[in-house]
Short mmCIF file of C-alpha atoms in Angstrom, two decimals:
data_model
loop_
_atom_site.label_atom_id
_atom_site.label_comp_id
_atom_site.label_asym_id
_atom_site.label_seq_id
_atom_site.Cartn_x
_atom_site.Cartn_y
_atom_site.Cartn_z
CA MET A 617 6.22 53.55 93.25
CA ALA A 618 2.44 53.68 92.87
CA LEU A 619 1.05 54.00 89.37
CA PRO A 620 -0.82 57.33 89.31
CA GLY A 621 -4.17 57.99 87.72
CA ARG A 622 -7.40 56.10 87.31
CA ALA A 623 -9.64 54.81 84.53
CA THR A 624 -11.19 57.80 82.76
CA ALA A 625 -13.84 58.45 80.13
CA GLU A 626 -11.20 59.70 77.70
CA GLY A 627 -8.76 56.88 78.38
CA THR A 628 -11.18 53.98 78.15
CA ALA A 629 -12.74 55.45 74.99
CA ARG A 630 -9.25 55.78 73.50
CA TYR A 631 -8.56 52.11 74.25
CA ALA A 632 -11.83 51.02 72.62
CA ALA A 633 -11.29 53.20 69.54
CA ARG A 634 -7.89 51.61 68.96
CA PHE A 635 -9.34 48.10 68.71
CA VAL A 636 -12.38 49.11 66.68
CA ALA A 637 -10.21 51.04 64.22
CA SER A 638 -7.90 48.04 63.71
CA GLY A 639 -10.84 45.69 63.13
CA ALA A 640 -9.88 43.58 66.15
CA ALA A 641 -13.20 44.44 67.81
CA VAL A 642 -16.68 45.36 66.69
CA PRO A 643 -18.09 48.51 68.30
CA GLY A 644 -20.55 46.45 70.36
CA HIS A 645 -17.67 44.77 72.17
CA PHE A 646 -17.36 47.97 74.21
CA ARG A 647 -20.17 49.29 76.43
CA GLY A 648 -20.58 52.60 78.19
CA ALA A 649 -21.28 52.63 81.94
CA LEU A 650 -20.32 54.81 84.91
CA GLY A 651 -18.94 57.35 82.44
CA LEU A 652 -16.37 54.79 81.24
CA THR A 653 -16.05 52.37 78.32
CA PHE A 654 -15.93 48.72 79.39
CA SER A 655 -14.91 45.76 77.24
CA SER A 656 -17.68 43.16 77.15
CA ILE A 657 -15.11 40.53 78.17
CA GLY A 658 -13.20 40.93 81.42
CA TYR A 659 -10.36 38.93 82.90
CA GLY A 660 -10.59 37.48 86.42
CA THR A 661 -7.74 36.35 88.66
CA GLN A 662 -9.29 33.92 91.15
CA ILE A 663 -8.11 30.54 89.87
CA GLY A 664 -4.83 28.85 90.69
CA GLY A 665 -2.74 28.18 93.76
CA SER A 666 -0.64 30.58 95.82
CA THR A 667 2.63 29.77 94.04
CA ASP A 668 5.34 31.59 92.10
CA GLU A 669 4.57 29.42 89.05
CA VAL A 670 0.96 30.59 88.96
CA ASP A 671 2.14 34.20 89.43
CA ALA A 672 4.35 33.83 86.35
CA ARG A 673 1.43 32.49 84.33
CA TYR A 674 -0.74 35.41 85.39
CA ARG A 675 1.86 37.90 84.23
CA LEU A 676 1.58 36.39 80.75
CA THR A 677 -2.20 36.00 80.63
CA LEU A 678 -3.00 39.44 82.03
CA ALA A 679 -0.79 41.01 79.36
CA GLU A 680 -2.45 38.93 76.63
CA ALA A 681 -5.91 39.97 77.76
CA ILE A 682 -5.07 43.68 77.67
CA ARG A 683 -3.29 43.35 74.33
CA HIS A 684 -6.33 41.72 72.72
CA GLY A 685 -9.14 44.04 73.73
CA CYS A 686 -9.87 43.45 77.43
CA ASN A 687 -9.65 46.54 79.62
CA VAL A 688 -11.60 45.17 82.63
CA LEU A 689 -9.48 43.36 85.23
CA ASP A 690 -11.09 41.74 88.27
CA THR A 691 -9.32 40.68 91.45
CA ALA A 692 -9.65 40.60 95.27
CA SER A 693 -7.36 40.71 98.28
CA SER A 694 -8.66 37.24 99.21
CA TYR A 695 -7.65 35.75 95.87
CA ARG A 696 -4.57 33.56 96.21
CA ALA A 697 -3.45 35.20 99.47
CA GLN A 698 -3.22 38.66 97.86
CA ARG A 699 -0.93 37.33 95.12
CA SER A 700 -3.50 37.99 92.39
CA GLU A 701 -3.57 41.69 93.23
CA ILE A 702 0.21 41.83 93.36
CA VAL A 703 0.73 40.18 89.98
CA LEU A 704 -2.01 42.28 88.41
CA GLY A 705 -0.20 45.41 89.54
CA HIS A 706 3.12 44.15 88.20
CA ALA A 707 1.62 43.15 84.84
CA LEU A 708 -0.20 46.45 84.38
CA ALA A 709 2.85 48.53 85.37
CA ALA A 710 5.02 46.60 82.91
CA LEU A 711 2.60 47.26 80.04
CA VAL A 712 2.35 50.95 80.93
CA ASN A 713 6.14 51.27 81.18
CA ARG A 714 6.51 49.66 77.74
CA GLY A 715 3.91 52.00 76.27
CA GLU A 716 1.47 49.20 75.40
CA CYS A 717 -1.37 50.84 77.33
CA ARG A 718 -2.01 53.69 79.71
CA ARG A 719 -3.35 53.56 83.25
CA ASP A 720 -6.41 55.61 82.29
CA GLU A 721 -7.41 52.98 79.69
CA VAL A 722 -7.76 50.06 82.12
CA ILE A 723 -10.52 49.48 84.69
CA VAL A 724 -9.30 47.67 87.82
CA MET A 725 -11.90 46.08 90.11
CA SER A 726 -11.18 44.53 93.50
CA LYS A 727 -13.10 43.23 96.51
CA GLY A 728 -13.02 42.97 100.27
CA GLY A 729 -14.99 41.05 102.86
CA PHE A 730 -13.20 37.78 103.47
CA ILE A 731 -10.22 37.56 105.80
CA SER A 732 -7.18 37.69 103.53
CA TYR A 733 -3.78 36.16 104.13
CA TYR A 734 -0.50 37.39 102.70
CA LEU A 735 1.32 35.28 100.10
CA ASP A 736 0.29 31.99 101.71
CA ALA A 737 -2.08 30.58 104.31
CA PRO A 738 -0.69 30.93 107.86
CA ASP A 739 0.05 27.91 110.03
CA ASP A 740 -2.37 29.24 112.66
CA PRO A 741 -5.29 31.13 111.03
CA VAL A 742 -6.86 32.00 114.41
CA GLU A 743 -3.66 33.61 115.66
CA HIS A 744 -3.32 35.45 112.35
CA ILE A 745 -6.83 36.89 112.63
CA TYR A 746 -6.26 37.92 116.23
CA ARG A 747 -2.94 39.62 115.43
CA HIS A 748 -4.05 41.44 112.27
CA VAL A 749 -7.75 42.12 112.87
CA VAL A 750 -8.83 41.81 116.51
CA ARG A 751 -5.81 43.13 118.44
CA PRO A 752 -5.50 46.32 116.31
CA GLY A 753 -9.20 47.01 116.95
CA ILE A 754 -10.26 46.60 113.33
CA ALA A 755 -13.04 44.24 114.38
CA GLU A 756 -14.33 42.46 117.46
CA PRO A 757 -14.65 38.66 117.47
CA ASP A 758 -18.45 38.99 117.18
CA ASP A 759 -17.97 40.93 113.95
CA LEU A 760 -16.34 37.94 112.24
CA ALA A 761 -19.05 35.89 110.53
CA GLY A 762 -17.95 32.29 110.74
CA GLY A 763 -14.46 33.52 111.51
CA ILE A 764 -13.94 34.25 107.81
CA HIS A 765 -15.97 37.31 106.82
CA CYS A 766 -16.14 40.86 108.12
CA LEU A 767 -17.96 44.09 107.19
CA THR A 768 -16.74 46.57 109.80
CA PRO A 769 -15.79 49.94 108.31
CA ASP A 770 -12.19 49.68 109.49
CA PHE A 771 -11.88 46.19 108.02
CA LEU A 772 -13.08 47.39 104.61
CA SER A 773 -10.64 50.32 104.75
CA GLN A 774 -7.88 47.86 105.62
CA GLN A 775 -8.82 45.74 102.60
CA ILE A 776 -8.71 48.79 100.33
CA ALA A 777 -5.30 49.69 101.74
CA PHE A 778 -4.12 46.14 100.99
CA SER A 779 -5.48 46.36 97.44
CA LEU A 780 -3.75 49.67 96.77
CA ARG A 781 -0.48 48.41 98.22
CA ASN A 782 -0.62 45.15 96.31
CA THR A 783 -1.59 46.59 92.93
CA GLN A 784 0.66 49.65 93.37
CA LEU A 785 -2.19 51.85 92.19
CA ARG A 786 -3.39 55.18 93.55
CA MET A 787 -7.05 54.22 93.02
CA ILE A 788 -9.15 51.07 92.68
CA ASP A 789 -11.67 52.02 90.02
CA LEU A 790 -14.45 49.77 91.32
CA PHE A 791 -14.51 48.15 94.76
CA PHE A 792 -16.98 45.42 95.72
CA ILE A 793 -18.11 44.10 99.07
CA GLN A 794 -17.43 40.41 98.50
CA ASN A 795 -20.24 37.93 99.18
CA PRO A 796 -22.06 39.99 101.82
CA GLU A 797 -24.71 37.26 102.03
CA THR A 798 -22.12 35.22 103.99
CA GLN A 799 -23.16 37.28 107.01
CA LEU A 800 -26.74 36.04 106.87
CA ALA A 801 -25.73 32.57 108.02
CA PHE A 802 -24.59 34.07 111.34
CA VAL A 803 -26.63 37.22 112.08
CA ASP A 804 -30.25 38.28 111.81
CA ARG A 805 -31.44 40.59 109.06
CA ALA A 806 -31.61 43.66 111.32
CA THR A 807 -27.93 43.21 112.20
CA PHE A 808 -27.07 42.58 108.56
CA ARG A 809 -28.90 45.73 107.53
CA ARG A 810 -27.00 47.83 110.06
CA ARG A 811 -23.67 46.33 109.04
CA MET A 812 -24.34 47.10 105.39
CA GLN A 813 -25.31 50.69 106.22
CA LEU A 814 -22.04 51.21 108.09
CA ALA A 815 -20.11 49.55 105.26
CA PHE A 816 -21.71 51.78 102.64
CA ALA A 817 -21.04 54.88 104.75
CA ARG A 818 -17.34 54.00 104.96
CA LEU A 819 -17.14 53.26 101.23
CA GLU A 820 -18.61 56.69 100.52
CA GLU A 821 -15.76 58.13 102.59
CA GLU A 822 -13.29 56.06 100.58
CA VAL A 823 -14.74 57.49 97.36
CA ALA A 824 -14.41 61.01 98.76
CA SER A 825 -10.78 60.33 99.70
CA GLY A 826 -9.98 59.23 96.14
CA ARG A 827 -8.97 55.67 97.05
CA ILE A 828 -11.87 54.07 95.13
CA GLY A 829 -13.98 55.34 92.26
CA TRP A 830 -17.29 53.49 92.71
CA TYR A 831 -18.47 50.56 94.80
CA GLY A 832 -20.94 47.69 94.69
CA VAL A 833 -21.60 44.15 95.86
CA ALA A 834 -20.09 40.99 94.41
CA THR A 835 -22.31 38.06 95.34
CA TRP A 836 -22.33 34.33 94.78
CA GLU A 837 -25.75 33.13 95.92
CA GLY A 838 -27.52 36.16 97.40
CA LEU A 839 -28.99 37.51 94.16
CA ARG A 840 -29.84 34.20 92.50
CA ARG A 841 -31.85 32.63 95.32
CA PRO A 842 -35.63 32.77 95.88
CA PRO A 843 -36.84 35.46 98.30
CA VAL A 844 -37.61 32.86 100.98
CA ALA A 845 -33.97 31.69 101.12
CA SER A 846 -32.04 32.59 104.26
CA ASN A 847 -29.22 34.19 102.26
CA TYR A 848 -31.40 36.05 99.76
CA MET A 849 -30.69 39.72 99.08
CA SER A 850 -32.79 42.39 97.38
CA LEU A 851 -31.04 44.88 95.12
CA GLU A 852 -33.74 47.43 95.75
CA ASN A 853 -33.22 47.15 99.52
CA LEU A 854 -29.44 47.44 99.18
CA LEU A 855 -29.81 50.61 97.15
CA ARG A 856 -32.22 51.96 99.74
CA LEU A 857 -29.57 51.43 102.44
CA ALA A 858 -26.98 53.30 100.39
CA ALA A 859 -29.42 56.18 99.88
CA GLU A 860 -30.18 56.27 103.60
CA VAL A 861 -26.54 56.89 104.49
CA ALA A 862 -25.42 58.95 101.48
CA GLY A 863 -28.49 60.40 99.80
CA PRO A 864 -29.58 60.00 96.19
CA HIS A 865 -26.11 60.70 94.80
CA HIS A 866 -24.47 57.72 96.47
CA HIS A 867 -21.75 55.75 94.66
CA PHE A 868 -23.24 52.24 94.96
CA ARG A 869 -23.52 51.64 91.24
CA SER A 870 -22.42 48.08 90.45
CA VAL A 871 -23.18 44.44 91.05
CA GLN A 872 -21.24 41.29 90.22
CA LEU A 873 -22.91 37.87 90.20
CA PRO A 874 -22.48 34.46 88.52
CA VAL A 875 -23.97 34.22 85.04
CA SER A 876 -23.27 31.21 82.84
CA VAL A 877 -24.98 28.23 81.24
CA ALA A 878 -24.22 26.45 84.53
CA MET A 879 -25.80 29.23 86.62
CA ILE A 880 -28.60 30.91 84.68
CA GLU A 881 -30.74 32.14 87.58
CA ALA A 882 -29.73 35.80 87.13
CA ALA A 883 -31.33 35.72 83.68
CA THR A 884 -34.30 33.45 84.38
CA LEU A 885 -35.41 33.61 88.05
CA ARG A 886 -37.77 36.50 88.78
CA ASN A 887 -36.79 37.11 92.39
CA GLN A 888 -36.08 40.83 92.57
CA PRO A 889 -38.88 43.27 93.48
CA VAL A 890 -38.53 46.65 91.77
CA GLY A 891 -41.46 48.92 92.45
CA ASN A 892 -44.55 46.84 91.69
CA SER A 893 -42.73 44.38 89.42
CA LEU A 894 -40.82 41.17 90.07
CA LEU A 895 -37.77 40.94 87.81
CA THR A 896 -34.73 38.77 87.23
CA ALA A 897 -31.53 40.00 88.84
CA LEU A 898 -30.14 41.22 85.51
CA ASN A 899 -33.34 43.05 84.61
CA ALA A 900 -33.54 44.51 88.10
CA ALA A 901 -29.97 45.79 87.86
CA GLN A 902 -30.86 47.50 84.59
CA ALA A 903 -34.03 49.01 86.01
CA LEU A 904 -32.17 50.30 89.07
CA GLY A 905 -29.30 51.81 87.08
CA LEU A 906 -26.68 49.32 88.23
CA THR A 907 -23.78 48.15 86.08
CA ALA A 908 -23.79 44.33 86.10
CA PHE A 909 -20.75 42.09 85.74
CA ALA A 910 -21.18 38.38 85.01
CA SER A 911 -18.67 36.39 87.05
CA ALA A 912 -17.67 32.78 86.35
CA ALA A 913 -18.93 33.13 82.78
CA LEU A 914 -17.33 29.80 81.86
CA GLY A 915 -19.14 28.07 84.72
CA GLN A 916 -15.92 27.36 86.64
CA GLY A 917 -15.36 24.30 84.49
CA GLN A 918 -18.68 22.68 85.41
CA PRO A 919 -19.77 20.34 82.58
CA VAL A 920 -23.22 21.33 81.33
CA TYR A 921 -23.76 18.81 78.57
CA ARG A 922 -27.33 19.88 77.91
CA SER A 923 -26.05 23.32 76.89
CA VAL A 924 -23.96 22.02 73.98
CA GLU A 925 -26.78 21.78 71.45
CA PRO A 926 -28.58 25.05 72.37
CA LEU A 927 -25.30 26.97 72.27
CA ALA A 928 -24.35 25.48 68.90
CA GLU A 929 -27.73 26.44 67.46
CA ALA A 930 -27.61 29.94 68.92
CA PHE A 931 -24.04 30.77 67.90
CA PRO A 932 -23.23 28.77 64.74
CA ALA A 933 -20.45 31.13 63.64
CA ILE A 934 -18.46 30.24 66.78
CA SER A 935 -16.89 26.79 66.77
CA ALA A 936 -15.46 26.27 70.28
CA HIS A 937 -17.83 25.40 73.14
CA ALA A 938 -15.98 27.58 75.66
CA GLN A 939 -16.23 30.56 73.32
CA ARG A 940 -19.96 29.92 72.92
CA MET A 941 -20.34 29.88 76.70
CA LEU A 942 -18.65 33.26 76.99
CA GLN A 943 -20.66 34.58 74.05
CA PHE A 944 -23.83 33.55 75.87
CA ALA A 945 -22.91 35.46 79.02
CA ARG A 946 -21.74 38.64 77.27
CA SER A 947 -24.83 38.66 75.05
CA LEU A 948 -27.42 38.56 77.83
CA PRO A 949 -29.31 41.86 78.20
CA GLY A 950 -28.14 43.67 81.30
CA VAL A 951 -24.59 42.29 81.30
CA THR A 952 -21.94 44.96 80.80
CA THR A 953 -18.92 42.66 81.10
CA ALA A 954 -18.63 38.87 81.32
CA LEU A 955 -15.62 37.72 83.34
CA PHE A 956 -13.54 34.61 82.68
CA GLY A 957 -10.28 33.27 84.07
CA SER A 958 -7.49 31.26 82.50
CA LEU A 959 -3.82 30.49 83.10
CA GLN A 960 -3.14 29.67 79.45
CA PRO A 961 -2.14 32.54 77.11
CA ASP A 962 -3.47 30.64 74.08
CA HIS A 963 -6.83 30.20 75.79
CA VAL A 964 -6.98 33.91 76.62
CA ARG A 965 -6.29 34.79 73.00
CA ASP A 966 -9.00 32.37 71.87
CA MET A 967 -11.54 33.94 74.21
CA MET A 968 -10.61 37.44 73.10
CA GLN A 969 -11.34 36.53 69.47
CA LEU A 970 -14.98 37.07 70.47
CA ALA A 971 -14.28 40.81 70.49
CA ALA A 972 -14.69 40.68 66.71
CA HIS A 973 -18.11 38.97 67.00
CA PRO A 974 -21.31 40.96 67.49
CA THR A 975 -23.29 39.92 70.54
CA ALA A 976 -26.69 38.26 70.07
CA PRO A 977 -29.06 39.11 72.95
CA ARG A 978 -32.10 37.37 71.47
CA ASN A 979 -30.13 34.16 70.88
CA ALA A 980 -28.74 34.25 74.42
CA LEU A 981 -32.24 34.55 75.88
CA GLN A 982 -33.34 31.60 73.76
CA VAL A 983 -30.49 29.53 75.22
CA ALA A 984 -31.51 30.56 78.74
CA GLN A 985 -35.10 29.53 78.09
CA ALA A 986 -33.97 26.19 76.64
CA LEU A 987 -31.87 25.49 79.74
CA MET A 988 -34.87 26.14 82.02
CA ARG A 989 -36.82 23.22 80.57
#
């Protein structure tokens, strides 16, 4: 049975007030955006293999995150062959049924764009794509960028249907087009522009139907590349496309992109034109009224030895390097929520201890500047 409801202003504020009142979180741990209250630390579900053992670990870690002040959960139908969405739904339903949280207190974000398998990779991926995407008329072969990525309206609606089925929710609070820049390796910019317009038009219909609350783009390289790069994307142009198909009151309101000491371009590279200015991606998101989520805030385990000293100097009250990395990402101006992933409950609890620490935007910018040298 699907879990009714959605994240609401009242519910997310109630969740935040509970942690602030107990002293487990400082008020600045929670940020207002889209009429909701977001925790500055979010939990992502990308890592791990498509196994029952990893599913069991996620059930524990998802619960620990919510219990310790994280109400932002990030997933995708392409993560772990849809298993991440399934286990997220199970974990959230179990907590709601036990009275540990309510559905309206938790913000669930998912994504679509990549061809997703179910529970495990098929023996014949080409046959799988033909049977589930081409033969039903969801997309033509020419619509499949590299055979792995698709933006047709029917494909995105299929992905949303998968996400709702897997999570057992009535609504996905925030839905992202996943890595749209993938298309630019296979089509020209005019074709890309048209595909994005059609995608945005369908997502507006999905908002109207009540299946998603808001939408945005979740990118990997597109927003942290120089404008001359073949896979570069402009936030201003993307918003213009949404306005062209839905008017000024469109629901394209969010962006997700990598931000960490290993990937600092979003905070340091001025590559986004906004009016007559050239801004960093994070500053551009702020200027354009977009809610920004920092993905891979722990750098996906990439060792960045030159960040050890700047982080220690910037955040002396925090002893663990991984915590300092997350503190850096959540402190950067323009970041609403910094996302991390872990399969260890102890590690999740350690990361969530940061909820009791005030953020330090000036210190984070100093670290970013030090890492540019």
